[in-house]
Amino acid sequence: MGSLWNNVVLHPLRPHSHTSFTSPMKQQKLLRSSRNSSKVIAYYGLKTPPYSLDALEPFMSRRTLEVHWGRHHRAYVEGLNKQLEKNDILYGCTMDELVKFTYNNGNPLPEFNNAAQVWNHDFFWESMQPGGGDMPKLGLLQQIDKDFGSFTNFREKFTEAALSLFGSGWVWLVLKRKEKCLAVVKTSNAVTPLVWDDIPILSLDMWEHAYYLDYQNDKAKYVNAFMDNLVWWDAATIRMVRAEAFVNLGEPNIPVA
Ligand SMILES: [Fe+2]
């Protein structure tokens, strides 16, 4: 997930020109107007995937990344920033806070869709890597065995959820805080398990824009390609280790002084 504050870019309300020549007189004027406008607004930047756009080929093409990340993800970021210009109450939130706050207990504010889609896509890009696939490791594998019976069972459940999702949405492996177990969940449109306070471990984008260019409507082929060649289990394993800091999955182990 990374620090989402890395994702925030601060701009003065009155933009400076960094790219074109500005005369000394104009610079003085800009400086004066900059001093007069002390208000600063937080904008969110478009994070780049942790690999080049052609790195996931042939399982996810450069063209898909150009359209999916370069157009759709970018549009969510730009749409969110435009909305935030008009809403002082949302100033200064981390992206996690923004998603939870704008979900507004099930009555989403207008900013929710863009905020959640920015969060979801950042998380999705970081759920894949070139040469992915294979198996989860360490504690994550043990917990999958415990909660699903086996990795094969988990994979079947994840695939079934992806293929039975109606319309656009996401499939997730989450750690449920209250139940203290892993679960597969699916969400519609922009909804993310963050809003129910569950901890996402892995996600798969099941919007048509994620697979149509490479797989047309063969969703099963897309899900299998993700599982066999793209999923980055190391990232999921690290997320699980972090999640365990907040959810006690065993007997308390209190150190004795
Ligand atoms: Fe997407």
CSV table of C-alpha atoms in Angstrom, one decimal, residues 2-224:
chain,number,residue,atom,x,y,z
A,2,GLY,CA,2.8,2.4,0.9
A,3,SER,CA,2.4,5.7,2.5
A,4,LEU,CA,-0.5,7.4,1.0
A,5,TRP,CA,0.8,10.8,2.0
A,6,ASN,CA,3.5,10.2,-0.7
A,7,ASN,CA,0.5,10.5,-3.0
A,8,VAL,CA,-0.3,14.1,-1.9
A,9,VAL,CA,1.0,17.0,-3.8
A,10,LEU,CA,0.6,20.5,-2.3
A,11,HIS,CA,-0.1,23.4,-4.5
A,12,PRO,CA,-0.7,27.0,-3.6
A,13,LEU,CA,-4.1,28.2,-4.8
A,14,ARG,CA,-2.5,30.5,-7.3
A,15,PRO,CA,-0.3,28.3,-9.5
A,16,HIS,CA,3.3,29.4,-10.3
A,17,SER,CA,4.8,29.0,-13.7
A,18,HIS,CA,7.7,26.6,-13.6
A,19,THR,CA,8.0,25.9,-17.2
A,20,SER,CA,7.8,29.2,-19.0
A,21,PHE,CA,9.8,32.4,-18.7
A,22,THR,CA,8.4,35.0,-16.3
A,23,SER,CA,9.5,38.6,-16.3
A,24,PRO,CA,10.9,40.1,-13.1
A,25,MET,CA,7.8,42.4,-12.8
A,26,LYS,CA,5.5,39.5,-13.2
A,27,GLN,CA,7.5,37.5,-10.7
A,28,GLN,CA,7.0,40.3,-8.1
A,29,LYS,CA,3.3,40.3,-8.8
A,30,LEU,CA,3.1,36.6,-8.5
A,31,LEU,CA,5.0,36.7,-5.2
A,32,ARG,CA,2.7,39.3,-3.8
A,33,SER,CA,-0.4,37.4,-4.8
A,34,SER,CA,1.1,34.2,-3.4
A,35,ARG,CA,1.7,35.9,0.0
A,36,ASN,CA,-1.9,37.2,-0.1
A,37,SER,CA,-3.3,33.7,-0.6
A,38,SER,CA,-2.1,31.7,2.3
A,39,LYS,CA,-4.6,28.9,1.7
A,40,VAL,CA,-3.1,25.6,0.4
A,41,ILE,CA,-5.1,22.8,-1.0
A,42,ALA,CA,-4.0,19.1,-1.1
A,43,TYR,CA,-4.2,17.4,-4.4
A,44,TYR,CA,-3.6,13.7,-5.0
A,45,GLY,CA,-1.1,12.6,-7.6
A,46,LEU,CA,-1.4,9.7,-10.0
A,47,LYS,CA,0.9,7.0,-8.7
A,48,THR,CA,2.7,4.9,-11.3
A,49,PRO,CA,2.5,1.1,-11.2
A,50,PRO,CA,5.7,-0.4,-9.7
A,51,TYR,CA,6.7,-1.7,-13.2
A,52,SER,CA,6.8,-0.5,-16.8
A,53,LEU,CA,3.6,-0.5,-18.7
A,54,ASP,CA,4.7,-3.4,-20.9
A,55,ALA,CA,6.1,-5.5,-18.0
A,56,LEU,CA,3.0,-7.7,-17.5
A,57,GLU,CA,2.9,-8.8,-21.2
A,58,PRO,CA,1.6,-11.1,-22.6
A,59,PHE,CA,-0.8,-11.6,-19.7
A,60,MET,CA,-1.8,-7.9,-19.5
A,61,SER,CA,-0.8,-5.8,-22.5
A,62,ARG,CA,0.8,-2.5,-22.6
A,63,ARG,CA,-2.3,-1.2,-24.4
A,64,THR,CA,-4.4,-2.3,-21.5
A,65,LEU,CA,-2.1,-0.5,-19.0
A,66,GLU,CA,-2.1,2.6,-21.2
A,67,VAL,CA,-5.9,2.7,-21.2
A,68,HIS,CA,-6.6,1.3,-17.7
A,69,TRP,CA,-3.9,3.2,-15.8
A,70,GLY,CA,-3.3,6.1,-18.2
A,71,ARG,CA,-6.9,7.0,-18.9
A,72,HIS,CA,-9.3,5.4,-16.3
A,73,HIS,CA,-7.1,5.7,-13.2
A,74,ARG,CA,-5.9,9.1,-14.2
A,75,ALA,CA,-9.6,10.3,-14.7
A,76,TYR,CA,-10.4,9.1,-11.2
A,77,VAL,CA,-7.5,11.1,-9.8
A,78,GLU,CA,-8.3,14.2,-11.8
A,79,GLY,CA,-12.0,14.0,-11.1
A,80,LEU,CA,-11.3,13.7,-7.3
A,81,ASN,CA,-9.0,16.7,-7.3
A,82,LYS,CA,-11.7,18.8,-9.0
A,83,GLN,CA,-14.2,17.8,-6.4
A,84,LEU,CA,-11.9,18.5,-3.6
A,85,GLU,CA,-11.3,22.0,-4.7
A,86,LYS,CA,-14.9,22.7,-3.7
A,87,ASN,CA,-14.9,20.9,-0.4
A,88,ASP,CA,-12.8,22.3,2.5
A,89,ILE,CA,-14.1,19.6,4.9
A,90,LEU,CA,-12.1,16.9,3.1
A,91,TYR,CA,-8.9,18.8,3.2
A,92,GLY,CA,-5.8,17.0,4.5
A,93,CYS,CA,-7.1,13.4,4.7
A,94,THR,CA,-5.0,10.4,3.8
A,95,MET,CA,-6.5,8.4,1.0
A,96,ASP,CA,-7.7,5.7,3.5
A,97,GLU,CA,-9.4,8.4,5.6
A,98,LEU,CA,-10.9,10.0,2.5
A,99,VAL,CA,-12.4,6.7,1.3
A,100,LYS,CA,-13.9,5.9,4.7
A,101,PHE,CA,-15.2,9.4,5.4
A,102,THR,CA,-16.8,9.9,2.0
A,103,TYR,CA,-18.5,6.4,2.3
A,104,ASN,CA,-20.4,8.2,5.0
A,105,ASN,CA,-21.8,5.1,6.7
A,106,GLY,CA,-23.4,3.8,3.5
A,107,ASN,CA,-24.7,7.1,2.2
A,108,PRO,CA,-21.7,8.0,0.0
A,109,LEU,CA,-20.8,11.6,-0.7
A,110,PRO,CA,-20.2,12.6,-4.3
A,111,GLU,CA,-16.4,12.3,-3.9
A,112,PHE,CA,-16.6,8.6,-2.8
A,113,ASN,CA,-16.5,6.9,-6.2
A,114,ASN,CA,-13.4,8.7,-7.4
A,115,ALA,CA,-11.6,8.4,-4.0
A,116,ALA,CA,-12.3,4.7,-3.7
A,117,GLN,CA,-11.3,4.0,-7.3
A,118,VAL,CA,-8.0,5.8,-6.8
A,119,TRP,CA,-7.4,3.7,-3.7
A,120,ASN,CA,-8.5,0.5,-5.4
A,121,HIS,CA,-6.3,1.0,-8.4
A,122,ASP,CA,-3.2,1.8,-6.4
A,123,PHE,CA,-3.8,-1.4,-4.5
A,124,PHE,CA,-4.5,-3.4,-7.6
A,125,TRP,CA,-1.3,-2.4,-9.4
A,126,GLU,CA,0.7,-3.3,-6.3
A,127,SER,CA,-1.0,-6.7,-6.3
A,128,MET,CA,0.7,-7.8,-9.5
A,129,GLN,CA,4.3,-8.2,-10.7
A,130,PRO,CA,6.0,-9.5,-13.8
A,131,GLY,CA,6.6,-13.2,-13.4
A,132,GLY,CA,3.9,-13.4,-10.7
A,133,GLY,CA,1.7,-16.4,-9.9
A,134,ASP,CA,3.1,-19.2,-7.8
A,135,MET,CA,1.9,-19.5,-4.2
A,136,PRO,CA,1.5,-17.4,-1.0
A,137,LYS,CA,4.1,-18.0,1.7
A,138,LEU,CA,4.6,-18.1,5.4
A,139,GLY,CA,1.8,-16.9,7.7
A,140,LEU,CA,-0.5,-16.0,4.8
A,141,LEU,CA,-0.4,-19.6,3.4
A,142,GLN,CA,-1.0,-21.0,6.9
A,143,GLN,CA,-4.0,-18.8,7.4
A,144,ILE,CA,-5.4,-19.7,3.9
A,145,ASP,CA,-5.0,-23.4,4.8
A,146,LYS,CA,-6.8,-22.7,8.1
A,147,ASP,CA,-9.7,-20.6,6.8
A,148,PHE,CA,-10.3,-22.2,3.4
A,149,GLY,CA,-9.0,-25.8,3.9
A,150,SER,CA,-6.3,-25.5,1.2
A,151,PHE,CA,-4.9,-23.0,-1.3
A,152,THR,CA,-6.8,-24.9,-4.1
A,153,ASN,CA,-10.0,-24.3,-2.2
A,154,PHE,CA,-9.2,-20.6,-1.8
A,155,ARG,CA,-8.4,-20.3,-5.5
A,156,GLU,CA,-11.7,-21.9,-6.5
A,157,LYS,CA,-13.6,-19.6,-4.2
A,158,PHE,CA,-11.8,-16.5,-5.5
A,159,THR,CA,-12.4,-17.5,-9.1
A,160,GLU,CA,-16.1,-18.3,-8.5
A,161,ALA,CA,-16.6,-14.9,-6.9
A,162,ALA,CA,-14.9,-13.2,-9.8
A,163,LEU,CA,-17.0,-15.0,-12.4
A,164,SER,CA,-20.3,-14.6,-10.6
A,165,LEU,CA,-19.9,-10.8,-10.0
A,166,PHE,CA,-22.7,-9.0,-11.8
A,167,GLY,CA,-21.7,-5.8,-13.5
A,168,SER,CA,-18.5,-3.9,-12.6
A,169,GLY,CA,-16.6,-4.5,-9.4
A,170,TRP,CA,-13.8,-6.1,-7.5
A,171,VAL,CA,-12.9,-9.4,-5.9
A,172,TRP,CA,-10.9,-9.3,-2.7
A,173,LEU,CA,-9.1,-11.5,-0.2
A,174,VAL,CA,-9.5,-9.7,3.1
A,175,LEU,CA,-8.8,-10.3,6.7
A,176,LYS,CA,-12.0,-9.7,8.6
A,177,ARG,CA,-11.3,-7.9,11.9
A,178,LYS,CA,-14.3,-9.0,13.9
A,179,GLU,CA,-14.4,-12.7,12.7
A,180,LYS,CA,-10.6,-12.8,12.8
A,181,CYS,CA,-10.4,-14.9,9.6
A,182,LEU,CA,-9.6,-14.5,5.9
A,183,ALA,CA,-12.5,-14.3,3.5
A,184,VAL,CA,-13.2,-13.8,-0.2
A,185,VAL,CA,-15.6,-10.9,-0.8
A,186,LYS,CA,-16.8,-9.1,-3.9
A,187,THR,CA,-17.8,-5.5,-4.1
A,188,SER,CA,-19.8,-3.5,-6.7
A,189,ASN,CA,-18.5,-0.5,-8.6
A,190,ALA,CA,-16.1,1.4,-6.5
A,191,VAL,CA,-16.9,-0.1,-3.1
A,192,THR,CA,-13.9,-1.3,-1.2
A,193,PRO,CA,-13.8,-3.5,2.0
A,194,LEU,CA,-12.0,-0.6,3.7
A,195,VAL,CA,-15.4,0.9,4.4
A,196,TRP,CA,-16.4,-2.1,6.5
A,197,ASP,CA,-13.0,-1.9,8.4
A,198,ASP,CA,-11.8,-5.1,6.9
A,199,ILE,CA,-8.1,-5.3,5.8
A,200,PRO,CA,-7.6,-5.9,2.1
A,201,ILE,CA,-4.8,-8.5,1.3
A,202,LEU,CA,-5.3,-8.9,-2.4
A,203,SER,CA,-7.6,-7.6,-5.1
A,204,LEU,CA,-8.6,-8.2,-8.7
A,205,ASP,CA,-10.3,-5.6,-10.9
A,206,MET,CA,-13.4,-7.1,-12.6
A,207,TRP,CA,-14.4,-3.9,-14.4
A,208,GLU,CA,-14.6,-4.6,-18.2
A,209,HIS,CA,-11.8,-2.0,-18.8
A,210,ALA,CA,-9.4,-4.4,-16.9
A,211,TYR,CA,-9.7,-7.3,-19.3
A,212,TYR,CA,-11.6,-6.6,-22.4
A,213,LEU,CA,-8.7,-5.6,-24.7
A,214,ASP,CA,-6.8,-8.7,-23.8
A,215,TYR,CA,-9.5,-11.3,-23.2
A,216,GLN,CA,-12.7,-9.8,-24.6
A,217,ASN,CA,-15.5,-11.4,-22.5
A,218,ASP,CA,-13.5,-14.5,-21.5
A,219,LYS,CA,-13.4,-13.5,-17.8
A,220,ALA,CA,-12.3,-17.0,-16.7
A,221,LYS,CA,-9.2,-16.7,-18.9
A,222,TYR,CA,-8.4,-13.3,-17.3
A,223,VAL,CA,-8.8,-14.6,-13.8
A,224,ASN,CA,-6.6,-17.6,-14.5
